PDB file of C-alpha atoms and ligand atoms in Angstrom:
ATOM      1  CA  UNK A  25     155.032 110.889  11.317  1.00 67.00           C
ATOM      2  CA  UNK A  26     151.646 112.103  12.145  1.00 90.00           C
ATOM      3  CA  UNK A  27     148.541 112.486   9.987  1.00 94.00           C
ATOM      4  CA  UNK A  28     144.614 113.606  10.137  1.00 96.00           C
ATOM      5  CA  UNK A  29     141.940 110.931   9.800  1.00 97.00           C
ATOM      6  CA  UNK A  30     138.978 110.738   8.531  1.00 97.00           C
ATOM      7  CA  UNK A  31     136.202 108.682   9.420  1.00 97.00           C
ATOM      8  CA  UNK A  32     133.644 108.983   6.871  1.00 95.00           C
ATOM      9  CA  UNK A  33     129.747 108.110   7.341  1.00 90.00           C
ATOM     10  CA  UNK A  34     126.967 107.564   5.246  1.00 83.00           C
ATOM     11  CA  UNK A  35     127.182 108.934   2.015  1.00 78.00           C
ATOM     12  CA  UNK A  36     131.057 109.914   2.241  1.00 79.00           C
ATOM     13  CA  UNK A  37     132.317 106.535   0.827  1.00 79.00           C
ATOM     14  CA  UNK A  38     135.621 108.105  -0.041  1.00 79.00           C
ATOM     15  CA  UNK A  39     137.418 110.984   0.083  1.00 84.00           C
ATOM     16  CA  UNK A  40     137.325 112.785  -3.733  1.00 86.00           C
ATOM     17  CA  UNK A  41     140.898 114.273  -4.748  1.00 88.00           C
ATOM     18  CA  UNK A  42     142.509 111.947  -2.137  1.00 92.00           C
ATOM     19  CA  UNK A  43     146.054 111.157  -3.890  1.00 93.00           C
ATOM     20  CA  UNK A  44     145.484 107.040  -2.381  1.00 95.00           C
ATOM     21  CA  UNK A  45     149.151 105.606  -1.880  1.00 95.00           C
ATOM     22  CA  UNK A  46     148.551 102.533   0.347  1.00 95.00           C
ATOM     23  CA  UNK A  47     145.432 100.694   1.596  1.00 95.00           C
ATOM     24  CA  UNK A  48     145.498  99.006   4.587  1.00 94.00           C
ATOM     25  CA  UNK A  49     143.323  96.328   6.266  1.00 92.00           C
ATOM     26  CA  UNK A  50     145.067  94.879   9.371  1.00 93.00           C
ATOM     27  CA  UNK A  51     143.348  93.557  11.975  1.00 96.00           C
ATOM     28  CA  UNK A  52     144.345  94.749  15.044  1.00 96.00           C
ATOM     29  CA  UNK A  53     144.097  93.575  18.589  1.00 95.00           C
ATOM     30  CA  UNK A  54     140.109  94.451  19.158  1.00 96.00           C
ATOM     31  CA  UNK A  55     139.234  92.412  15.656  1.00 97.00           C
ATOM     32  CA  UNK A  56     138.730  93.975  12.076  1.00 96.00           C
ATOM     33  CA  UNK A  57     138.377  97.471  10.850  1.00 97.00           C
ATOM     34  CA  UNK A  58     134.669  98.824   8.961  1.00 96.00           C
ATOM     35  CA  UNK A  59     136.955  98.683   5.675  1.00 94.00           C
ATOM     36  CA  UNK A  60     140.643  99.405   4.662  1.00 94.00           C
ATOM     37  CA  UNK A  61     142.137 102.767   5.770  1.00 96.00           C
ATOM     38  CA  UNK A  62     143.418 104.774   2.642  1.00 95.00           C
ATOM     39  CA  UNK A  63     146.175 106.375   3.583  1.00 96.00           C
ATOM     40  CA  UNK A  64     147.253 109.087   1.122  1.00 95.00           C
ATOM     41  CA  UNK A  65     147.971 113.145   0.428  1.00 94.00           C
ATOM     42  CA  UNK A  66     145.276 115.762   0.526  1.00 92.00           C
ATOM     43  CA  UNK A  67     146.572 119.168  -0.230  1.00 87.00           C
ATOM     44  CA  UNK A  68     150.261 118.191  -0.235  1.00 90.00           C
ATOM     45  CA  UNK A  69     149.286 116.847   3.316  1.00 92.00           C
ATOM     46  CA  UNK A  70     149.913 113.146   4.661  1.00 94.00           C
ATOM     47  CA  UNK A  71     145.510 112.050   5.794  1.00 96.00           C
ATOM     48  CA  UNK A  72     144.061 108.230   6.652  1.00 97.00           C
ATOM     49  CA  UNK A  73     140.336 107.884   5.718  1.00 96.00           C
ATOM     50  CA  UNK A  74     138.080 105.142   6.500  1.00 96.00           C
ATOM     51  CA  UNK A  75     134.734 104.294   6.060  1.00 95.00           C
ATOM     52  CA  UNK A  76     132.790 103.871   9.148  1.00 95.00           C
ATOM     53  CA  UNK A  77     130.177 101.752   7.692  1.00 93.00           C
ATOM     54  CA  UNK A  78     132.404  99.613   5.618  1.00 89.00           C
ATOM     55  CA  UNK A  79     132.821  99.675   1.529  1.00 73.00           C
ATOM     56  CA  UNK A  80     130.124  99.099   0.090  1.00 71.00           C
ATOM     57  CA  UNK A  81     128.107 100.011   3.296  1.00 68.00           C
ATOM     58  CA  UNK A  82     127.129  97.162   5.106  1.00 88.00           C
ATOM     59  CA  UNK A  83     127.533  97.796   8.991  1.00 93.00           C
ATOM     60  CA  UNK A  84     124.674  99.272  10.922  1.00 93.00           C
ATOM     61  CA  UNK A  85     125.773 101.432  13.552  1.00 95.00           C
ATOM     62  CA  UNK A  86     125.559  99.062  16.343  1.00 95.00           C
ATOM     63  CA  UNK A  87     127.915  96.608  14.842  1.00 95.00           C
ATOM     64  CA  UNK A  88     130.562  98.847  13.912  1.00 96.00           C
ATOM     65  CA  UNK A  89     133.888  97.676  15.616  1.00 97.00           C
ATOM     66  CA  UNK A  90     134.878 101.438  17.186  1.00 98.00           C
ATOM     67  CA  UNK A  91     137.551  99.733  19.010  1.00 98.00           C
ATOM     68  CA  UNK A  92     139.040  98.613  15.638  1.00 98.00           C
ATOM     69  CA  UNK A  93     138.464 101.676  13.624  1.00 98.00           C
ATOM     70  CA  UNK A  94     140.179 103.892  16.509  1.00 98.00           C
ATOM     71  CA  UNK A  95     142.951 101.659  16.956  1.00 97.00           C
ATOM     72  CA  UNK A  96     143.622 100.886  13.155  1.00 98.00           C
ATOM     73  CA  UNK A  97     144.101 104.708  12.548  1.00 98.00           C
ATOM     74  CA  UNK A  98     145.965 105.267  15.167  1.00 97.00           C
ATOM     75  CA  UNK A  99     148.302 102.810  14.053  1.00 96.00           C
ATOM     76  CA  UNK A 100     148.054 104.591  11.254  1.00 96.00           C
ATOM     77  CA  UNK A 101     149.656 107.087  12.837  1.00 96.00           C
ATOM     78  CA  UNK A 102     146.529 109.651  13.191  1.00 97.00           C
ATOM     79  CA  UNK A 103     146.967 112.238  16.153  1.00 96.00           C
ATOM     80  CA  UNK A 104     143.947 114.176  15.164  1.00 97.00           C
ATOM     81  CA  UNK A 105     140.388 112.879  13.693  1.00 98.00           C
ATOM     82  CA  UNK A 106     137.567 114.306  11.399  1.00 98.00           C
ATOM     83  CA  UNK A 107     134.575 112.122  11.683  1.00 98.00           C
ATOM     84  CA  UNK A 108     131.348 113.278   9.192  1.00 97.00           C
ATOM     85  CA  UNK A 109     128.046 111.342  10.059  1.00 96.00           C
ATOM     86  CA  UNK A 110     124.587 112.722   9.043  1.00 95.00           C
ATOM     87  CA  UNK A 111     122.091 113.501  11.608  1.00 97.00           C
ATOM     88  CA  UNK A 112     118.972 114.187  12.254  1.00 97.00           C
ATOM     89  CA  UNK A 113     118.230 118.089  13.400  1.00 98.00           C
ATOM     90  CA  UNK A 114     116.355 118.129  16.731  1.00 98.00           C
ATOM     91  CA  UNK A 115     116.415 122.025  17.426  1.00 97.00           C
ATOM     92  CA  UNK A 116     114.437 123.865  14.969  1.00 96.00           C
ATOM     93  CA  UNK A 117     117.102 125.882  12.810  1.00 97.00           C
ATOM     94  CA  UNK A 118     118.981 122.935  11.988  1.00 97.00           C
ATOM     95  CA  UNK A 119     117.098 122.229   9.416  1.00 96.00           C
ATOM     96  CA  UNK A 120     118.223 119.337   6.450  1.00 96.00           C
ATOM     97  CA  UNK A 121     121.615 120.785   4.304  1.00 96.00           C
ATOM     98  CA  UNK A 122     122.448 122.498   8.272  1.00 98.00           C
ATOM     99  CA  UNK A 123     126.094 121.741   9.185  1.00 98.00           C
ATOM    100  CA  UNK A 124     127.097 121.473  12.306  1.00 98.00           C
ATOM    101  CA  UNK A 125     130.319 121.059  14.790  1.00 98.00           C
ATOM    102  CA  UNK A 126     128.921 120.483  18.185  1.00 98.00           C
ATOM    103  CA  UNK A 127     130.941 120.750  21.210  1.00 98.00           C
ATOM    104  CA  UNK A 128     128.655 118.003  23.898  1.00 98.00           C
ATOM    105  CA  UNK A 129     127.367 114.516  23.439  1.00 98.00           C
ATOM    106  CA  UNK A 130     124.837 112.406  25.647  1.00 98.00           C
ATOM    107  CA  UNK A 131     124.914 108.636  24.954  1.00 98.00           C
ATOM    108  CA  UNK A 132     122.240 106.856  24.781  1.00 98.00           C
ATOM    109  CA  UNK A 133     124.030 103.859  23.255  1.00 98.00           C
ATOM    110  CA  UNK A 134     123.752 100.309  25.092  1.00 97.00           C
ATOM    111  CA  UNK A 135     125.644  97.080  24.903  1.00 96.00           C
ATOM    112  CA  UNK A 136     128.593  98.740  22.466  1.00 97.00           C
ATOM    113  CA  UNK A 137     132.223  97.760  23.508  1.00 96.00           C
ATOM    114  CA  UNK A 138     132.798 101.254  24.401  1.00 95.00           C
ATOM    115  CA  UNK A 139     136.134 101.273  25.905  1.00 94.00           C
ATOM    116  CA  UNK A 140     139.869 100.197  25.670  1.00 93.00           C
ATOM    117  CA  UNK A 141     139.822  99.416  29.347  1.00 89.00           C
ATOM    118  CA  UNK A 142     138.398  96.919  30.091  1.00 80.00           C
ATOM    119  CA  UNK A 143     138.953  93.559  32.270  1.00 71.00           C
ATOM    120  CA  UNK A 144     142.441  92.706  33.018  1.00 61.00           C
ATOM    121  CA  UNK A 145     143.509  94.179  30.239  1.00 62.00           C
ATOM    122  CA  UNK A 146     144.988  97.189  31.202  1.00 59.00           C
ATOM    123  CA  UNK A 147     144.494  99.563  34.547  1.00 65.00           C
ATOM    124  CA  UNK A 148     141.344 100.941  34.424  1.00 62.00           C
ATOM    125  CA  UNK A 149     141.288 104.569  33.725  1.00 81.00           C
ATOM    126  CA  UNK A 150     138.902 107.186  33.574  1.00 88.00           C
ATOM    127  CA  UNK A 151     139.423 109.810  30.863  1.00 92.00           C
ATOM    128  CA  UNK A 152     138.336 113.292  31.504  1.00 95.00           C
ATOM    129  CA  UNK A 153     135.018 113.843  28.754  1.00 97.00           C
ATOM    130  CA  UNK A 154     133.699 117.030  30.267  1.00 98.00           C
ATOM    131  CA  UNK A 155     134.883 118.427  26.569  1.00 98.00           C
ATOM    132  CA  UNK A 156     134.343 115.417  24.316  1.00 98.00           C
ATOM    133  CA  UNK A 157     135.573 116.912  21.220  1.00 98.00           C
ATOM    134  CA  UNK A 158     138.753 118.191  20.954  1.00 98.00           C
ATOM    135  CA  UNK A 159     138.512 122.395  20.809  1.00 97.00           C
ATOM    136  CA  UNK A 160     141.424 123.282  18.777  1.00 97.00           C
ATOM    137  CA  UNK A 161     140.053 121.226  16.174  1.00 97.00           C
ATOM    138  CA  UNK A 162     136.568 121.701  15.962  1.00 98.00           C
ATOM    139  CA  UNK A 163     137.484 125.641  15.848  1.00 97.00           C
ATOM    140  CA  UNK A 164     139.982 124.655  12.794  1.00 97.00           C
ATOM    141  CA  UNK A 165     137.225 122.892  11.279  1.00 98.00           C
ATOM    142  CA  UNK A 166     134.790 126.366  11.650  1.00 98.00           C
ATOM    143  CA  UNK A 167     137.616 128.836  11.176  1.00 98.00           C
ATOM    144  CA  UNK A 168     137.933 126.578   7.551  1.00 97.00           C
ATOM    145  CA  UNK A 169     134.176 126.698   6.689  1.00 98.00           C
ATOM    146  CA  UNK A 170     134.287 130.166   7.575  1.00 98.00           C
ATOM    147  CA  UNK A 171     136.951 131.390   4.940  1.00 97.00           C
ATOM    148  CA  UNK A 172     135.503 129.376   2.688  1.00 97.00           C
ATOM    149  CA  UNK A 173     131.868 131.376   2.843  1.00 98.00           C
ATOM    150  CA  UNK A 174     130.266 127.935   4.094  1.00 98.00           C
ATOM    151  CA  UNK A 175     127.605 128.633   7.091  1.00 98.00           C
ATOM    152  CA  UNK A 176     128.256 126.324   9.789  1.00 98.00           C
ATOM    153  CA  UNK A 177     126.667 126.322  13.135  1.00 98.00           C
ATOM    154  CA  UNK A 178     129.220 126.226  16.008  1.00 98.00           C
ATOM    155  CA  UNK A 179     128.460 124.026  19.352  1.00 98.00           C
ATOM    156  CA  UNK A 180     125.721 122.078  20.341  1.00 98.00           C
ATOM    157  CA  UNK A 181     124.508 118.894  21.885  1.00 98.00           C
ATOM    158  CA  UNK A 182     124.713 115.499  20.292  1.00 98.00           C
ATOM    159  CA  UNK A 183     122.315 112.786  21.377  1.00 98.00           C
ATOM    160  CA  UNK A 184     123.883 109.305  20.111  1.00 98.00           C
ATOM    161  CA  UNK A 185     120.962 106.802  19.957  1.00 98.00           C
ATOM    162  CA  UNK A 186     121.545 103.078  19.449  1.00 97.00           C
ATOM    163  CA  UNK A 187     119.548 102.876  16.343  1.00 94.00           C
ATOM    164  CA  UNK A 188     119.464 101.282  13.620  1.00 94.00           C
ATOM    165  CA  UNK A 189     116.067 102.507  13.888  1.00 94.00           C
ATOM    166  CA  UNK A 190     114.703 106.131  14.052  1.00 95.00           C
ATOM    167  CA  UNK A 191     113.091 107.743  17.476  1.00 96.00           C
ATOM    168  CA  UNK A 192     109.906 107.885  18.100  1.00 95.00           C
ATOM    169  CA  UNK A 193     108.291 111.375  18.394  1.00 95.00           C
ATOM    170  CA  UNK A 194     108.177 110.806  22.453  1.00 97.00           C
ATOM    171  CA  UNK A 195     112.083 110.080  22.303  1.00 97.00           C
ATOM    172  CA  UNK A 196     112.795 113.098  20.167  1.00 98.00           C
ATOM    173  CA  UNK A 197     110.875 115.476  22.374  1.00 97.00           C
ATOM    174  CA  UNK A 198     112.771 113.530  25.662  1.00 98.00           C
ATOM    175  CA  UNK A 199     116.071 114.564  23.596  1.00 98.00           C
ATOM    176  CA  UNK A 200     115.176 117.815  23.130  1.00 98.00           C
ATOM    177  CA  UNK A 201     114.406 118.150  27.098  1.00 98.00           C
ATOM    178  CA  UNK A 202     117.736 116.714  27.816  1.00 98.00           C
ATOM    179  CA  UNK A 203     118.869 119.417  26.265  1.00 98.00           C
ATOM    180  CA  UNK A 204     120.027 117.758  22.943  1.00 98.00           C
ATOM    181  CA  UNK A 205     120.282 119.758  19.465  1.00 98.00           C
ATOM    182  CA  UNK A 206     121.065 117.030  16.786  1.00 98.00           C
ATOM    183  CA  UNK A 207     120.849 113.117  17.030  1.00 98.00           C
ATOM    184  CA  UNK A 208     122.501 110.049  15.383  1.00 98.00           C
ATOM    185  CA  UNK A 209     123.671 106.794  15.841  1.00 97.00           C
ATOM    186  CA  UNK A 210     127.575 106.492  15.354  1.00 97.00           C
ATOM    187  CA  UNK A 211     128.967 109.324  17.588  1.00 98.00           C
ATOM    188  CA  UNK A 212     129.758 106.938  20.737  1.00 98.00           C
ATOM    189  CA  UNK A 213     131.583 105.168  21.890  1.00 98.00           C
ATOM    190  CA  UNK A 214     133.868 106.485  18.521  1.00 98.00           C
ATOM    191  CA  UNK A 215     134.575 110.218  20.213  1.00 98.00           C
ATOM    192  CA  UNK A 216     135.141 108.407  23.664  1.00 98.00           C
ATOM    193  CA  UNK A 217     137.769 105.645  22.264  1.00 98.00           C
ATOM    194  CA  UNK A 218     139.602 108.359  20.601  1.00 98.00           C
ATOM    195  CA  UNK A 219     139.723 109.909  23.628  1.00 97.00           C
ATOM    196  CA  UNK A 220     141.194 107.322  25.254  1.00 96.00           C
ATOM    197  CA  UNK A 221     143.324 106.698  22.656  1.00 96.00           C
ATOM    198  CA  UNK A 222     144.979 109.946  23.090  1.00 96.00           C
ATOM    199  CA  UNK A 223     143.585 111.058  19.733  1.00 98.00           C
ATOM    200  CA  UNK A 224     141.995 114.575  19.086  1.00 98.00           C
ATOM    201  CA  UNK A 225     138.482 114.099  17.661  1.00 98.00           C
ATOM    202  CA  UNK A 226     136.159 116.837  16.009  1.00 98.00           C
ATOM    203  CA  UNK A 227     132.668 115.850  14.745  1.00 98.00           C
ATOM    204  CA  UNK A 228     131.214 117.728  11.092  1.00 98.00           C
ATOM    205  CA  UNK A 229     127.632 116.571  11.332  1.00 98.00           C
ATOM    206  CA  UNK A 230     125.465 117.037   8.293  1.00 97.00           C
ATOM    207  CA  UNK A 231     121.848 117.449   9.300  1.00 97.00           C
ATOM    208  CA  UNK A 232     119.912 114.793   6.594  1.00 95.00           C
ATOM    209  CA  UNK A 233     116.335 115.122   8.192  1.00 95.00           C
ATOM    210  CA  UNK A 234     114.189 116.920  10.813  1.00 95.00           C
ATOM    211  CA  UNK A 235     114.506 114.172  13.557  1.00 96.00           C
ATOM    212  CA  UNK A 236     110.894 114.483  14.399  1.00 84.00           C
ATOM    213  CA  UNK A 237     110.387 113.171  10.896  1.00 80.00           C
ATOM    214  CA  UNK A 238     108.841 112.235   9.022  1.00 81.00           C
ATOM    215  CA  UNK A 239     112.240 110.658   7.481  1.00 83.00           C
ATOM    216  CA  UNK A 240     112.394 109.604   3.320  1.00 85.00           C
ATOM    217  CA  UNK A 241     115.837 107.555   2.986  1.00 85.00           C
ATOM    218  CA  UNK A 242     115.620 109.946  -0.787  1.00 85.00           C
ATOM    219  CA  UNK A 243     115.383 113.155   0.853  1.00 87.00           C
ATOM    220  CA  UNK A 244     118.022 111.967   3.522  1.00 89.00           C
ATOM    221  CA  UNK A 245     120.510 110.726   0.090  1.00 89.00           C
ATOM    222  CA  UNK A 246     119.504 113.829  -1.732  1.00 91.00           C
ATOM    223  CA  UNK A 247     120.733 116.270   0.816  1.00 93.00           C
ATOM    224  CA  UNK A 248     123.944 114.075   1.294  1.00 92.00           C
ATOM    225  CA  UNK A 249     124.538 114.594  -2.312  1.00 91.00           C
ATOM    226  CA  UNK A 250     124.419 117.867  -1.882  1.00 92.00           C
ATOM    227  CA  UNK A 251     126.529 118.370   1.125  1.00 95.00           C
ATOM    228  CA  UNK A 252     129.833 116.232   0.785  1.00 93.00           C
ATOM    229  CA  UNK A 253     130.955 118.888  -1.559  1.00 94.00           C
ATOM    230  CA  UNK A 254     131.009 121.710   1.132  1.00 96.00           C
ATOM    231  CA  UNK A 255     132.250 118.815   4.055  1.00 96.00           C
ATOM    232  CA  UNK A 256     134.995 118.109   1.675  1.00 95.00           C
ATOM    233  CA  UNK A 257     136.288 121.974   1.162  1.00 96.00           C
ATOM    234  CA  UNK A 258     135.873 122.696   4.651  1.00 97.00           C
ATOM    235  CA  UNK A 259     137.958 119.921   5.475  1.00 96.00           C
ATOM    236  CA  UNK A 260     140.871 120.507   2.895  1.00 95.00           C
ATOM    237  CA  UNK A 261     140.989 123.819   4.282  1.00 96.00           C
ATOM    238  CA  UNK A 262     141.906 122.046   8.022  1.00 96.00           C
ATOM    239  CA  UNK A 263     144.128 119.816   6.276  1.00 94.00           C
ATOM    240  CA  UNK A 264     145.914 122.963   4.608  1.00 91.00           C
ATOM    241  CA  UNK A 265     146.019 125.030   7.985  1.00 88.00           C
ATOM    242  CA  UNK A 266     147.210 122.464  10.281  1.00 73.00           C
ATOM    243  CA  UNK A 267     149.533 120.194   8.070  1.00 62.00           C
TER     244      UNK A 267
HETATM  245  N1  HPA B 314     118.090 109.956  14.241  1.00 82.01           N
HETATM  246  C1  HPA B 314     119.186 109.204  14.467  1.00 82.01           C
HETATM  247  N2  HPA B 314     120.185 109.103  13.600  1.00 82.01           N
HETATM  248  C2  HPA B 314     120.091 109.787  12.440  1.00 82.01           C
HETATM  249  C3  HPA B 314     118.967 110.575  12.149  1.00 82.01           C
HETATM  250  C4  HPA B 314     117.922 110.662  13.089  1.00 82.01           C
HETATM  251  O1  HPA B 314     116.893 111.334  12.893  1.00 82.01           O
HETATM  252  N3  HPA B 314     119.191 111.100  10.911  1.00 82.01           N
HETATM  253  C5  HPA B 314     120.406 110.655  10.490  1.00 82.01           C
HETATM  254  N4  HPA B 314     120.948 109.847  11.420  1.00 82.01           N
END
């Protein structure tokens, strides 16, 4: 039977209201998960959420295992993904509290294992990304915030840098010639594995910081705080529309 994940980021340790009925921490053929998956019921509906970043937080974005995380929920039996991450807002309306669901990604990631294809492991194959995120999806996710009187801005580029450190003012203006909107450090190769594992993926990206900066991790936690409640509605309402 099929269920949504959720891949939660910083500041979304867990999912609140999440009726928890297993907890699972296999490892699976590309090593160990960030953290178990908690597989449970959210609005009557079967969901798997994990913690990108491991509980209590501990991985920085370049050593997350993607491979692992992707795989281990869709063992899981995830079809569809939700993954929240903060960003930083590059365009000038997306200013900190901004929520967005972008529709493009550039990668400027190095030296991640970014891909289930790899040596002799399989046939090589090259999965279409012209549309990284998955449409149907990302509209369920606005159509949700929507009814629920939550302003969220629709499309838009994300830049994944390879962190764990912020840009420099140089990078964030080269971003924002590239033609980038918002920018942060987990987005790929996660979107591109669950494409190639089949998997629908959305992003929800709460915007923590102007990426220009300057950037005060308090601010950044403050307007966290004050977002996961809105994340979490608009995502029940997915949950209840596409069970
Ligand atoms: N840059 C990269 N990643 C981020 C930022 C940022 O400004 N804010 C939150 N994650």
């Amino acid at each position: 039977m099929k269920r949504l994940g959720i891949i939660g980021g910083t500041g979304f340790l867990d999912f609140e209201g999440l009726e928890i009925r297993a907890r699972r921490e296999d490892e699976t053929r590309w090593g160990m998960p960030s953290g178990p998956v908690l597989e449970g019921v959210l609005e009557g509906v079967r969901v798997a959420f994990l913690h990108r970043h491991g509980t209590p937080s501990r991985i920085p974005p370049h050593r997350i295992n993607y491979r692992a995380n992707i795989s281990t929920l869709a063992a899981a039996g995830c079809d569809r993904i939700v993954a929240v991450a903060a960003v930083g807002g590059i365009r000038a309306d997306l200013v900190p509290g901004s929520l967005v669901v972008p529709d493009q990604i550039v990668d400027y990631t190095w030296g991640r294992k970014h891909t289930f294809f790899e040596d002799d492991l399989e046939a090589p194959r090259h999965v279409d990304f012209t549309a990284p995120y998955d449409c149907a999806l990302g509209s369920a996710l606005l159509r949700s915030a929507t009814d629920a009187g939550i302003a969220v801005t629709a499309g838009g580029a994300y830049a994944c840098t390879q962190g764990p450190r912020f840009e420099s003012a140089a990078e964030v203006d080269r971003l924002e010639r590239d033609g980038c909107d918002i920018v942060g450090m987990t987005g790929m190769p996660e979107a591109a594995l669950a494409r190639e594992a089949g998997i629908a993926y959305a992003h929800l990206a709460i915007v923590v910081n102007a990426a220009a900066g300057p950037i005060r991790a308090e601010d950044m936690a403050g307007i966290l705080a004050a977002s996961t409640g809105k994340v979490r509605q608009i995502i029940r309402g997915v949950v209840a529309s596409q069970p």
